[in-house]
Amino acid sequence: MRLSAGNRARLDQAVADFGYDRASQQVGIVHLGIGAFHPAHQAWYTDRAMAAGDRDFAIVGVSLRSPAVAEQLNPQDGLYTVTERSDGAAATRLVGAVQRVLVADQARDAVLGSLSAAQTGIVSLTVTEKGYCRAADGSLDFAASGAGSFYPLLAEAFQQRRAAGAGGLTLLSCDNLADNGRQLARLMGEYLDRHDPALRSWFDAECACPSTMVDRIVPATTAADRAELAARIGLDDHGAVMTEPFSQWVIEDTFVAPRPRWEAVRAELVSDVRPYEMAKLRMLNGAHSLLAYCGLRRGHAYVHQAIADPAIRQLVETLLRDEAAPTVAAAPDQDLERYGQALVARFANPALNHQLIQIAMDGSQKLPQRWLETLAIHQARGQQCPAILTGIAGWIQHLRGANGPVDDPRAGVLSAAAQSADPVSALFGPDGALASAWLPSAADRAAINAHLD
């Protein structure tokens, strides 16, 4: 029997229940880009805030591409479970924060109705790095930001809200971009300047785009995961998500509308997100990419297998301790050495089965903030980053097809550059396919080429 509101009482008593009256909660948040991460993170925080007494922050999820999440959650009345896994233990919670999921190209009017509704105050986003439609120089790619992206939806919703006097929105980016809130504000502004300049001033005056840092490892849920869960909780949950016990959410406290008391459920509301963001991007995400490209190259499939490989573990520890951490201006309460040690322990969690090929996707969108900024900082200090340079060699091999078809929005250009006689210059040189502040020196090229087949 499949999980739904009607048979919620059939769940095993070991499943923690949210406890509040869902029917009395109005929608206050629209989430763009609902996938596996949002249910395990932002919706999970919001659910616990409502369980602690907050009201009217129920969520409408919007899928911009695939109907898969709508097909998982709508027959279950939006209900799903989050299972926290560690070695030898699993704890499951029922989450009721999501009321329904809309597919943008199938229900555009309903999406706009939710975005423009007076009671909606927050629009959160997990659209991945490529969903922001940035050109190589960081500006908005106007060709990519048309139909299918979130920009036209938000612009039309702004028009409707302005006409109705409904007030502005807090746009809450939860993607792995440095200064994600400021980038979203800039890119949205560029879109409005091109398509509706008069609306730009309303957006600037009425809306806010706080920066955030999100941290939780959420692997793709497998059929085996769902079968094991069903045997344990007594119902089939097609929307189940599996994650680790650790979770962190740091949010810049600049909102233009009411928000849940996320700080009551261990989110951190701060004035400056950047130290946390830089640590996460350059340490956790940087190490993840290193594990992916070097791990796949050595025949591993999962993160916990790769970190158990002594050669890869040494690379990861070098990246965390000697390369990434020294580039982060830590906040007073940040202990980067302890954070790095905790990351290695999290990577070693054998219960997650986090696929390396999943992390290896979209390298062109991820590596500038994960690796290239770190390389540029060390280069200015006259230093090299041997672990990251080894990772770049692994990425070049990946672009050459060593791990199967390349899943990247710029796969064609990048793969051609990787196959050239001088792949390092073709990718990272002054006119390279992935321009950045880091330009490889002769020593850098030699270090990378030494690891290429």
GROMACS .gro file of C-alpha atoms in nm:
model
  453
    1MET     CA    1   0.000   0.000   0.000
    2ARG     CA    2   0.132   0.343  -0.098
    3LEU     CA    3   0.181   0.627   0.148
    4SER     CA    4  -0.093   0.894   0.145
    5ALA     CA    5  -0.282   1.119   0.383
    6GLY     CA    6  -0.556   0.858   0.411
    7ASN     CA    7  -0.331   0.580   0.536
    8ARG     CA    8  -0.073   0.784   0.725
    9ALA     CA    9  -0.183   0.611   1.047
   10ARG     CA   10  -0.061   0.278   0.908
   11LEU     CA   11   0.303   0.387   0.928
   12ASP     CA   12   0.519   0.199   1.174
   13GLN     CA   13   0.530   0.375   1.509
   14ALA     CA   14   0.907   0.415   1.478
   15VAL     CA   15   0.849   0.677   1.206
   16ALA     CA   16   0.856   1.028   1.357
   17ASP     CA   17   0.543   1.227   1.264
   18PHE     CA   18   0.523   1.603   1.205
   19GLY     CA   19   0.214   1.634   1.426
   20TYR     CA   20   0.056   1.955   1.292
   21ASP     CA   21  -0.273   2.000   1.103
   22ARG     CA   22  -0.173   2.020   0.737
   23ALA     CA   23  -0.522   2.126   0.622
   24SER     CA   24  -0.503   2.447   0.824
   25GLN     CA   25  -0.166   2.554   0.678
   26GLN     CA   26  -0.171   2.800   0.388
   27VAL     CA   27   0.100   2.804   0.123
   28GLY     CA   28   0.369   3.062   0.198
   29ILE     CA   29   0.662   2.922  -0.005
   30VAL     CA   30   0.699   2.824  -0.370
   31HIS     CA   31   1.006   2.615  -0.446
   32LEU     CA   32   1.150   2.610  -0.798
   33GLY     CA   33   1.351   2.304  -0.898
   34ILE     CA   34   1.216   2.044  -0.658
   35GLY     CA   35   1.423   1.727  -0.668
   36ALA     CA   36   1.587   1.509  -0.403
   37PHE     CA   37   1.779   1.781  -0.220
   38HIS     CA   38   1.496   2.022  -0.136
   39PRO     CA   39   1.278   1.755   0.037
   40ALA     CA   40   1.578   1.650   0.249
   41HIS     CA   41   1.685   2.004   0.335
   42GLN     CA   42   1.475   2.322   0.301
   43ALA     CA   43   1.138   2.141   0.319
   44TRP     CA   44   1.266   1.933   0.611
   45TYR     CA   45   1.365   2.249   0.802
   46THR     CA   46   1.031   2.413   0.720
   47ASP     CA   47   0.837   2.105   0.829
   48ARG     CA   48   1.009   2.105   1.167
   49ALA     CA   49   0.951   2.480   1.205
   50MET     CA   50   0.577   2.426   1.146
   51ALA     CA   51   0.584   2.136   1.391
   52ALA     CA   52   0.730   2.383   1.642
   53GLY     CA   53   0.434   2.619   1.592
   54ASP     CA   54   0.495   2.823   1.277
   55ARG     CA   55   0.192   2.863   1.051
   56ASP     CA   56   0.118   2.915   0.683
   57PHE     CA   57   0.452   2.823   0.534
   58ALA     CA   58   0.335   2.517   0.340
   59ILE     CA   59   0.522   2.462   0.015
   60VAL     CA   60   0.419   2.429  -0.349
   61GLY     CA   61   0.700   2.255  -0.537
   62VAL     CA   62   0.762   2.335  -0.903
   63SER     CA   63   0.951   2.112  -1.143
   64LEU     CA   64   1.097   2.306  -1.435
   65ARG     CA   65   1.172   1.996  -1.640
   66SER     CA   66   1.085   1.641  -1.540
   67PRO     CA   67   0.745   1.533  -1.406
   68ALA     CA   68   0.911   1.261  -1.194
   69VAL     CA   69   0.878   1.432  -0.854
   70ALA     CA   70   0.515   1.527  -0.924
   71GLU     CA   71   0.445   1.162  -1.009
   72GLN     CA   72   0.614   1.056  -0.686
   73LEU     CA   73   0.453   1.303  -0.446
   74ASN     CA   74   0.110   1.406  -0.579
   75PRO     CA   75  -0.048   1.058  -0.545
   76GLN     CA   76   0.085   1.067  -0.185
   77ASP     CA   77  -0.081   1.406  -0.113
   78GLY     CA   78   0.267   1.557  -0.094
   79LEU     CA   79   0.376   1.330   0.192
   80TYR     CA   80   0.716   1.162   0.191
   81THR     CA   81   0.977   1.037   0.435
   82VAL     CA   82   1.333   1.144   0.506
   83THR     CA   83   1.563   0.869   0.631
   84GLU     CA   84   1.891   0.962   0.798
   85ARG     CA   85   2.143   0.683   0.753
   86SER     CA   86   2.467   0.614   0.929
   87ASP     CA   87   2.667   0.298   0.973
   88GLY     CA   88   2.430   0.045   1.129
   89ALA     CA   89   2.143   0.287   1.198
   90ALA     CA   90   1.850   0.455   1.022
   91ALA     CA   91   1.595   0.707   1.152
   92THR     CA   92   1.289   0.801   0.944
   93ARG     CA   93   1.064   1.108   0.966
   94LEU     CA   94   0.738   1.179   0.784
   95VAL     CA   95   0.739   1.526   0.624
   96GLY     CA   96   0.417   1.717   0.554
   97ALA     CA   97   0.544   2.057   0.440
   98VAL     CA   98   0.494   2.003   0.065
   99GLN     CA   99   0.129   2.033  -0.036
  100ARG     CA  100   0.163   1.955  -0.407
  101VAL     CA  101   0.407   1.958  -0.699
  102LEU     CA  102   0.341   2.139  -1.027
  103VAL     CA  103   0.522   2.076  -1.355
  104ALA     CA  104   0.588   2.415  -1.513
  105ASP     CA  105   0.528   2.326  -1.878
  106GLN     CA  106   0.208   2.137  -1.792
  107ALA     CA  107   0.057   2.378  -1.539
  108ARG     CA  108   0.203   2.721  -1.613
  109ASP     CA  109  -0.108   2.910  -1.502
  110ALA     CA  110  -0.115   2.724  -1.169
  111VAL     CA  111   0.255   2.798  -1.115
  112LEU     CA  112   0.198   3.168  -1.184
  113GLY     CA  113  -0.104   3.165  -0.955
  114SER     CA  114   0.110   3.030  -0.672
  115LEU     CA  115   0.395   3.275  -0.737
  116SER     CA  116   0.163   3.576  -0.752
  117ALA     CA  117  -0.064   3.480  -0.458
  118ALA     CA  118  -0.064   3.744  -0.184
  119GLN     CA  119   0.019   3.489   0.089
  120THR     CA  120   0.332   3.369  -0.095
  121GLY     CA  121   0.632   3.552   0.044
  122ILE     CA  122   0.928   3.327  -0.036
  123VAL     CA  123   1.041   3.164  -0.359
  124SER     CA  124   1.329   2.925  -0.297
  125LEU     CA  125   1.540   2.768  -0.570
  126THR     CA  126   1.748   2.455  -0.621
  127VAL     CA  127   1.790   2.462  -0.997
  128THR     CA  128   2.160   2.353  -0.998
  129GLU     CA  129   2.442   2.575  -1.116
  130LYS     CA  130   2.347   2.543  -1.483
  131GLY     CA  131   1.990   2.651  -1.410
  132TYR     CA  132   2.106   3.012  -1.370
  133CYS     CA  133   2.188   3.024  -1.743
  134ARG     CA  134   2.521   3.201  -1.708
  135ALA     CA  135   2.740   3.268  -2.008
  136ALA     CA  136   3.114   3.196  -1.991
  137ASP     CA  137   3.183   3.547  -1.856
  138GLY     CA  138   2.919   3.512  -1.583
  139SER     CA  139   2.658   3.733  -1.747
  140LEU     CA  140   2.311   3.605  -1.832
  141ASP     CA  141   2.290   3.383  -2.141
  142PHE     CA  142   1.974   3.527  -2.294
  143ALA     CA  143   1.927   3.234  -2.533
  144ALA     CA  144   1.930   2.985  -2.245
  145SER     CA  145   1.716   3.198  -2.012
  146GLY     CA  146   1.401   3.176  -2.224
  147ALA     CA  147   1.128   2.913  -2.213
  148GLY     CA  148   1.209   2.634  -1.970
  149SER     CA  149   1.405   2.851  -1.728
  150PHE     CA  150   1.273   3.023  -1.416
  151TYR     CA  151   1.333   3.378  -1.543
  152PRO     CA  152   1.017   3.418  -1.754
  153LEU     CA  153   0.803   3.270  -1.476
  154LEU     CA  154   0.938   3.507  -1.215
  155ALA     CA  155   0.913   3.810  -1.446
  156GLU     CA  156   0.547   3.737  -1.521
  157ALA     CA  157   0.476   3.678  -1.152
  158PHE     CA  158   0.640   4.012  -1.069
  159GLN     CA  159   0.412   4.182  -1.321
  160GLN     CA  160   0.105   4.024  -1.164
  161ARG     CA  161   0.214   4.109  -0.811
  162ARG     CA  162   0.289   4.469  -0.902
  163ALA     CA  163  -0.050   4.508  -1.071
  164ALA     CA  164  -0.231   4.357  -0.772
  165GLY     CA  165  -0.027   4.544  -0.510
  166ALA     CA  166   0.071   4.210  -0.359
  167GLY     CA  167   0.421   4.320  -0.258
  168GLY     CA  168   0.758   4.170  -0.336
  169LEU     CA  169   0.914   3.830  -0.278
  170THR     CA  170   1.221   3.696  -0.106
  171LEU     CA  171   1.408   3.491  -0.366
  172LEU     CA  172   1.613   3.236  -0.174
  173SER     CA  173   1.882   3.067  -0.382
  174CYS     CA  174   1.995   2.739  -0.227
  175ASP     CA  175   2.238   2.637  -0.501
  176ASN     CA  176   2.615   2.595  -0.485
  177LEU     CA  177   2.716   2.932  -0.626
  178ALA     CA  178   2.945   3.179  -0.454
  179ASP     CA  179   2.733   3.477  -0.342
  180ASN     CA  180   2.429   3.293  -0.475
  181GLY     CA  181   2.183   3.560  -0.364
  182ARG     CA  182   2.377   3.843  -0.524
  183GLN     CA  183   2.427   3.641  -0.840
  184LEU     CA  184   2.055   3.570  -0.859
  185ALA     CA  185   1.974   3.940  -0.808
  186ARG     CA  186   2.221   4.043  -1.078
  187LEU     CA  187   2.107   3.784  -1.331
  188MET     CA  188   1.737   3.852  -1.267
  189GLY     CA  189   1.811   4.222  -1.311
  190GLU     CA  190   1.982   4.157  -1.644
  191TYR     CA  191   1.680   3.959  -1.760
  192LEU     CA  192   1.440   4.238  -1.663
  193ASP     CA  193   1.660   4.505  -1.822
  194ARG     CA  194   1.627   4.321  -2.152
  195HIS     CA  195   1.258   4.223  -2.133
  196ASP     CA  196   1.082   4.474  -1.905
  197PRO     CA  197   1.304   4.763  -1.790
  198ALA     CA  198   1.020   4.929  -1.596
  199LEU     CA  199   0.982   4.615  -1.386
  200ARG     CA  200   1.350   4.628  -1.287
  201SER     CA  201   1.294   4.919  -1.048
  202TRP     CA  202   1.001   4.736  -0.883
  203PHE     CA  203   1.218   4.426  -0.840
  204ASP     CA  204   1.504   4.625  -0.688
  205ALA     CA  205   1.272   4.807  -0.448
  206GLU     CA  206   1.035   4.528  -0.347
  207CYS     CA  207   1.234   4.202  -0.356
  208ALA     CA  208   1.530   4.060  -0.164
  209CYS     CA  209   1.778   3.790  -0.260
  210PRO     CA  210   1.958   3.663   0.052
  211SER     CA  211   2.266   3.448   0.009
  212THR     CA  212   2.266   3.103   0.165
  213MET     CA  213   2.490   2.806   0.229
  214VAL     CA  214   2.334   2.461   0.222
  215ASP     CA  215   2.510   2.144   0.332
  216ARG     CA  216   2.370   1.793   0.334
  217ILE     CA  217   2.468   1.489   0.129
  218VAL     CA  218   2.161   1.350  -0.049
  219PRO     CA  219   2.231   1.058  -0.285
  220ALA     CA  220   1.981   0.948  -0.547
  221THR     CA  221   1.728   0.706  -0.395
  222THR     CA  222   1.737   0.358  -0.548
  223ALA     CA  223   1.471   0.091  -0.590
  224ALA     CA  224   1.654  -0.114  -0.326
  225ASP     CA  225   1.636   0.181  -0.087
  226ARG     CA  226   1.259   0.206  -0.134
  227ALA     CA  227   1.209  -0.168  -0.092
  228GLU     CA  228   1.408  -0.173   0.234
  229LEU     CA  229   1.215   0.129   0.361
  230ALA     CA  230   0.875  -0.023   0.276
  231ALA     CA  231   0.961  -0.339   0.468
  232ARG     CA  232   1.057  -0.128   0.769
  233ILE     CA  233   0.778   0.134   0.779
  234GLY     CA  234   0.487  -0.067   0.636
  235LEU     CA  235   0.403   0.151   0.332
  236ASP     CA  236   0.554   0.219  -0.010
  237ASP     CA  237   0.698   0.570  -0.038
  238HIS     CA  238   0.777   0.665  -0.397
  239GLY     CA  239   0.912   1.003  -0.283
  240ALA     CA  240   1.146   0.873  -0.013
  241VAL     CA  241   1.480   1.049   0.028
  242MET     CA  242   1.790   0.909   0.197
  243THR     CA  243   2.048   1.134   0.358
  244GLU     CA  244   2.310   1.164   0.631
  245PRO     CA  245   2.244   1.277   0.989
  246PHE     CA  246   2.444   1.597   0.933
  247SER     CA  247   2.267   1.907   0.802
  248GLN     CA  248   2.358   2.276   0.793
  249TRP     CA  249   2.180   2.582   0.655
  250VAL     CA  250   2.329   2.930   0.689
  251ILE     CA  251   2.106   3.215   0.568
  252GLU     CA  252   2.165   3.587   0.525
  253ASP     CA  253   1.888   3.748   0.728
  254THR     CA  254   1.750   3.992   0.470
  255PHE     CA  255   1.386   3.907   0.401
  256VAL     CA  256   1.103   4.131   0.271
  257ALA     CA  257   0.823   3.903   0.391
  258PRO     CA  258   0.756   3.681   0.693
  259ARG     CA  259   0.965   3.366   0.711
  260PRO     CA  260   0.963   3.046   0.916
  261ARG     CA  261   1.164   3.050   1.238
  262TRP     CA  262   1.423   2.822   1.084
  263GLU     CA  263   1.671   2.924   1.353
  264ALA     CA  264   1.449   2.741   1.605
  265VAL     CA  265   1.534   2.415   1.425
  266ARG     CA  266   1.911   2.477   1.401
  267ALA     CA  267   1.942   2.685   1.085
  268GLU     CA  268   2.181   2.978   1.126
  269LEU     CA  269   2.064   3.332   1.041
  270VAL     CA  270   2.368   3.555   0.995
  271SER     CA  271   2.470   3.890   0.849
  272ASP     CA  272   2.744   3.744   0.626
  273VAL     CA  273   2.726   3.399   0.471
  274ARG     CA  274   3.053   3.418   0.280
  275PRO     CA  275   3.291   3.242   0.525
  276TYR     CA  276   3.056   2.943   0.551
  277GLU     CA  277   2.989   2.944   0.179
  278MET     CA  278   3.358   2.952   0.086
  279ALA     CA  279   3.439   2.668   0.327
  280LYS     CA  280   3.161   2.455   0.186
  281LEU     CA  281   3.232   2.525  -0.182
  282ARG     CA  282   3.609   2.489  -0.165
  283MET     CA  283   3.633   2.216   0.099
  284LEU     CA  284   3.326   1.989   0.084
  285ASN     CA  285   3.233   2.047  -0.282
  286GLY     CA  286   3.596   2.068  -0.392
  287ALA     CA  287   3.673   1.738  -0.222
  288HIS     CA  288   3.358   1.582  -0.370
  289SER     CA  289   3.471   1.667  -0.723
  290LEU     CA  290   3.818   1.529  -0.648
  291LEU     CA  291   3.664   1.206  -0.518
  292ALA     CA  292   3.445   1.183  -0.828
  293TYR     CA  293   3.703   1.226  -1.103
  294CYS     CA  294   3.990   1.046  -0.928
  295GLY     CA  295   3.763   0.778  -0.784
  296LEU     CA  296   3.600   0.693  -1.116
  297ARG     CA  297   3.942   0.678  -1.275
  298ARG     CA  298   4.051   0.417  -1.019
  299GLY     CA  299   3.740   0.205  -1.070
  300HIS     CA  300   3.528   0.314  -0.773
  301ALA     CA  301   3.153   0.376  -0.795
  302TYR     CA  302   3.069   0.540  -0.461
  303VAL     CA  303   3.212   0.812  -0.239
  304HIS     CA  304   3.273   0.580   0.056
  305GLN     CA  305   3.473   0.346  -0.172
  306ALA     CA  306   3.686   0.630  -0.307
  307ILE     CA  307   3.770   0.777   0.035
  308ALA     CA  308   3.872   0.428   0.152
  309ASP     CA  309   4.137   0.420  -0.124
  310PRO     CA  310   4.458   0.536   0.054
  311ALA     CA  311   4.590   0.725  -0.250
  312ILE     CA  312   4.266   0.920  -0.294
  313ARG     CA  313   4.224   0.982   0.078
  314GLN     CA  314   4.569   1.141   0.086
  315LEU     CA  315   4.472   1.369  -0.203
  316VAL     CA  316   4.149   1.467  -0.029
  317GLU     CA  317   4.324   1.544   0.299
  318THR     CA  318   4.582   1.753   0.111
  319LEU     CA  319   4.308   1.950  -0.063
  320LEU     CA  320   4.118   2.011   0.260
  321ARG     CA  321   4.414   2.098   0.483
  322ASP     CA  322   4.672   2.259   0.253
  323GLU     CA  323   4.482   2.390  -0.048
  324ALA     CA  324   4.120   2.485   0.030
  325ALA     CA  325   4.124   2.579   0.401
  326PRO     CA  326   4.407   2.839   0.371
  327THR     CA  327   4.194   3.036   0.120
  328VAL     CA  328   3.896   3.076   0.356
  329ALA     CA  329   3.872   3.376   0.589
  330ALA     CA  330   3.694   3.188   0.864
  331ALA     CA  331   3.422   3.337   1.083
  332PRO     CA  332   3.500   3.350   1.457
  333ASP     CA  333   3.304   3.031   1.527
  334GLN     CA  334   3.449   2.830   1.235
  335ASP     CA  335   3.709   2.563   1.307
  336LEU     CA  336   3.824   2.465   0.958
  337GLU     CA  337   4.057   2.189   1.077
  338ARG     CA  338   3.771   2.020   1.262
  339TYR     CA  339   3.539   2.081   0.965
  340GLY     CA  340   3.784   1.906   0.733
  341GLN     CA  341   3.815   1.609   0.966
  342ALA     CA  342   3.437   1.584   0.991
  343LEU     CA  343   3.408   1.589   0.610
  344VAL     CA  344   3.636   1.287   0.575
  345ALA     CA  345   3.420   1.100   0.828
  346ARG     CA  346   3.103   1.199   0.639
  347PHE     CA  347   3.250   1.081   0.308
  348ALA     CA  348   3.329   0.744   0.468
  349ASN     CA  349   2.964   0.679   0.566
  350PRO     CA  350   2.897   0.342   0.395
  351ALA     CA  351   2.519   0.371   0.433
  352LEU     CA  352   2.474   0.650   0.179
  353ASN     CA  353   2.596   0.492  -0.148
  354HIS     CA  354   2.655   0.835  -0.302
  355GLN     CA  355   2.739   0.774  -0.667
  356LEU     CA  356   3.055   0.936  -0.802
  357ILE     CA  357   2.906   0.969  -1.150
  358GLN     CA  358   2.626   1.182  -1.002
  359ILE     CA  359   2.884   1.424  -0.857
  360ALA     CA  360   3.081   1.425  -1.185
  361MET     CA  361   2.791   1.586  -1.377
  362ASP     CA  362   2.812   1.949  -1.494
  363GLY     CA  363   3.179   2.000  -1.416
  364SER     CA  364   3.196   2.322  -1.620
  365GLN     CA  365   2.939   2.477  -1.387
  366LYS     CA  366   3.098   2.350  -1.065
  367LEU     CA  367   3.475   2.362  -1.099
  368PRO     CA  368   3.523   2.742  -1.120
  369GLN     CA  369   3.408   2.789  -0.759
  370ARG     CA  370   3.524   2.451  -0.632
  371TRP     CA  371   3.879   2.444  -0.772
  372LEU     CA  372   3.977   2.734  -0.997
  373GLU     CA  373   3.933   3.010  -0.738
  374THR     CA  374   4.151   2.812  -0.497
  375LEU     CA  375   4.415   2.764  -0.767
  376ALA     CA  376   4.415   3.137  -0.848
  377ILE     CA  377   4.461   3.236  -0.483
  378HIS     CA  378   4.755   2.998  -0.437
  379GLN     CA  379   4.906   3.106  -0.768
  380ALA     CA  380   4.905   3.469  -0.646
  381ARG     CA  381   5.091   3.345  -0.337
  382GLY     CA  382   5.348   3.161  -0.551
  383GLN     CA  383   5.214   2.819  -0.450
  384GLN     CA  384   5.086   2.510  -0.632
  385CYS     CA  385   4.793   2.280  -0.550
  386PRO     CA  386   4.905   1.926  -0.635
  387ALA     CA  387   4.579   1.761  -0.525
  388ILE     CA  388   4.357   1.987  -0.737
  389LEU     CA  389   4.594   1.956  -1.034
  390THR     CA  390   4.561   1.578  -1.007
  391GLY     CA  391   4.184   1.624  -1.000
  392ILE     CA  392   4.199   1.836  -1.317
  393ALA     CA  393   4.380   1.552  -1.491
  394GLY     CA  394   4.097   1.323  -1.382
  395TRP     CA  395   3.841   1.570  -1.520
  396ILE     CA  396   4.021   1.584  -1.855
  397GLN     CA  397   4.010   1.204  -1.872
  398HIS     CA  398   3.639   1.224  -1.787
  399LEU     CA  399   3.585   1.473  -2.072
  400ARG     CA  400   3.762   1.228  -2.303
  401GLY     CA  401   3.491   0.973  -2.227
  402ALA     CA  402   3.678   0.755  -1.978
  403ASN     CA  403   3.363   0.721  -1.765
  404GLY     CA  404   3.104   0.708  -2.042
  405PRO     CA  405   2.904   0.991  -2.201
  406VAL     CA  406   2.978   1.334  -2.055
  407ASP     CA  407   2.678   1.495  -1.883
  408ASP     CA  408   2.754   1.867  -1.902
  409PRO     CA  409   2.576   2.160  -2.073
  410ARG     CA  410   2.904   2.238  -2.257
  411ALA     CA  411   3.003   1.878  -2.325
  412GLY     CA  412   3.078   1.924  -2.696
  413VAL     CA  413   3.315   2.218  -2.657
  414LEU     CA  414   3.485   2.076  -2.350
  415SER     CA  415   3.533   1.727  -2.490
  416ALA     CA  416   3.689   1.870  -2.806
  417ALA     CA  417   3.929   2.078  -2.596
  418ALA     CA  418   4.019   1.774  -2.384
  419GLN     CA  419   4.106   1.576  -2.697
  420SER     CA  420   4.339   1.846  -2.833
  421ALA     CA  421   4.717   1.821  -2.838
  422ASP     CA  422   4.741   2.067  -2.547
  423PRO     CA  423   4.424   2.008  -2.341
  424VAL     CA  424   4.533   2.223  -2.046
  425SER     CA  425   4.573   2.534  -2.262
  426ALA     CA  426   4.260   2.453  -2.464
  427LEU     CA  427   4.056   2.435  -2.145
  428PHE     CA  428   4.222   2.690  -1.916
  429GLY     CA  429   4.440   2.915  -2.133
  430PRO     CA  430   4.364   3.284  -2.208
  431ASP     CA  431   4.124   3.178  -2.483
  432GLY     CA  432   4.031   2.847  -2.322
  433ALA     CA  433   3.689   2.689  -2.301
  434LEU     CA  434   3.673   2.747  -1.923
  435ALA     CA  435   3.817   3.093  -1.868
  436SER     CA  436   3.895   3.194  -1.510
  437ALA     CA  437   4.133   3.398  -1.300
  438TRP     CA  438   4.367   3.099  -1.294
  439LEU     CA  439   4.600   3.062  -1.593
  440PRO     CA  440   4.811   2.745  -1.571
  441SER     CA  441   5.185   2.799  -1.543
  442ALA     CA  442   5.435   2.573  -1.717
  443ALA     CA  443   5.475   2.386  -1.387
  444ASP     CA  444   5.096   2.345  -1.357
  445ARG     CA  445   5.073   2.207  -1.710
  446ALA     CA  446   5.356   1.965  -1.640
  447ALA     CA  447   5.188   1.845  -1.318
  448ILE     CA  448   4.857   1.785  -1.495
  449ASN     CA  449   5.013   1.619  -1.799
  450ALA     CA  450   5.208   1.385  -1.572
  451HIS     CA  451   4.874   1.232  -1.464
  452LEU     CA  452   4.725   1.202  -1.813
  453ASP     CA  453   4.742   0.873  -1.998
   0.00000   0.00000   0.00000
